Amino acid sequence: MRPDDLLRPTEAGLYCPPGDFYIDPVRPVPRALVTHGHADHARPGSEKVLATRQTLAIMALRYGEDFCVERQEAALGETLAINGVDVSFHPAGHVLGSAQIAVSHKGLTIVASGDYKRRPDPTCLPFEPVRCDVFITEATFALPVFRHPETADEVGKLIASLQQFPERAHLVGAYALGKAQRVIRHLRDAGYDRPIYIHGALKKLCDFYQGEGIDLGELRAATVGPKSGEGATKADFAGAVVVGPPSAFADRWARRFPDPVSCFASGWMRVRQRARQRGVELPLIISDHCDWDELTETIDELGPQEVWVTHGREEALVRWCELRQLRARPLHLVGYEDEAE
Ligand SMILES: [Zn+2]
Ligand SMILES: [Zn+2]
């Protein structure tokens, strides 16, 4: 069997003809296998959805319980047959519940890794290398210029700034699923034990993480009183950490805080110009995707016969593979944006 007969790019996403299913389809389909809960990978409206328990729960939180007609839970490491094609889910290390999907048929195995990373993340299971003939990798940061620094050092910059500016609120922009909880958990690991204020858009997901046993410490709503008698006063935010989705920072919401230090946790903060454009005073290079070294080391470690590259800087990674006599191709799938990273 040729790899293309088992999985192929289509307009709706990666399609498996013998199994008659799609992986992370970008439009509603009869049967979807979903790697993780980010909005560009997990979309509502498909008939049947197979994903990990946590990803299904995240989709229900975001889209409502009727995000599909029929859900099926994939237990990590267990093989299921779909129309005679074997599929199994394995941790991807990207966000809570994220999984790579291995598809095997007639002696051929393709692993669609979704989004993944290799460095330690206290909020999800680590990436598990899965032997395969074809490895499908993302390429969000697939340029040699992208080398993410140590996470603890980036969190250390935030802590140092809090000490240096004890009267200023530190507004940390972080994507609502995964990044926000990870930044909070890293702060706790660094010994920061004051209450952390969160924007309302993060509440459901933070509650879900806490319910899954990821201790985020004391979180408070970042609402300013006093009209209802609830919420904090402006003075409470002096020297406080306030975490919110990046979109909220362009908003009136951000102006309620005293002399804020604008921070943004993203792999894109490696690009100084992006930080400047967004008016970010304290860029924190914290990424939920592999950097260049992690991508190339993963391919070396797995040793597949062929690599398919999707969403991001496809050409550079394809070229890197070719220089090593490794067959590689860009998939040119559309509809996946990792701007939110
Ligand atoms: Zn993602
Ligand atoms: Zn992605």
Short mmCIF file of C-alpha atoms and ligand atoms in Angstrom, two decimals, residues 40-41 115 289 311 338, ligand 2:
data_model
loop_
_atom_site.label_atom_id
_atom_site.label_comp_id
_atom_site.label_asym_id
_atom_site.label_seq_id
_atom_site.Cartn_x
_atom_site.Cartn_y
_atom_site.Cartn_z
CA ASP A 40 -8.28 25.32 14.07
CA HIS A 41 -8.00 21.56 14.68
CA ASP A 115 0.67 20.01 17.04
CA HIS A 289 5.16 24.03 19.50
CA HIS A 311 1.03 24.09 8.50
CA ASP A 338 -1.01 28.99 14.72
ZN ZN B 2 -1.97 23.71 14.77
#
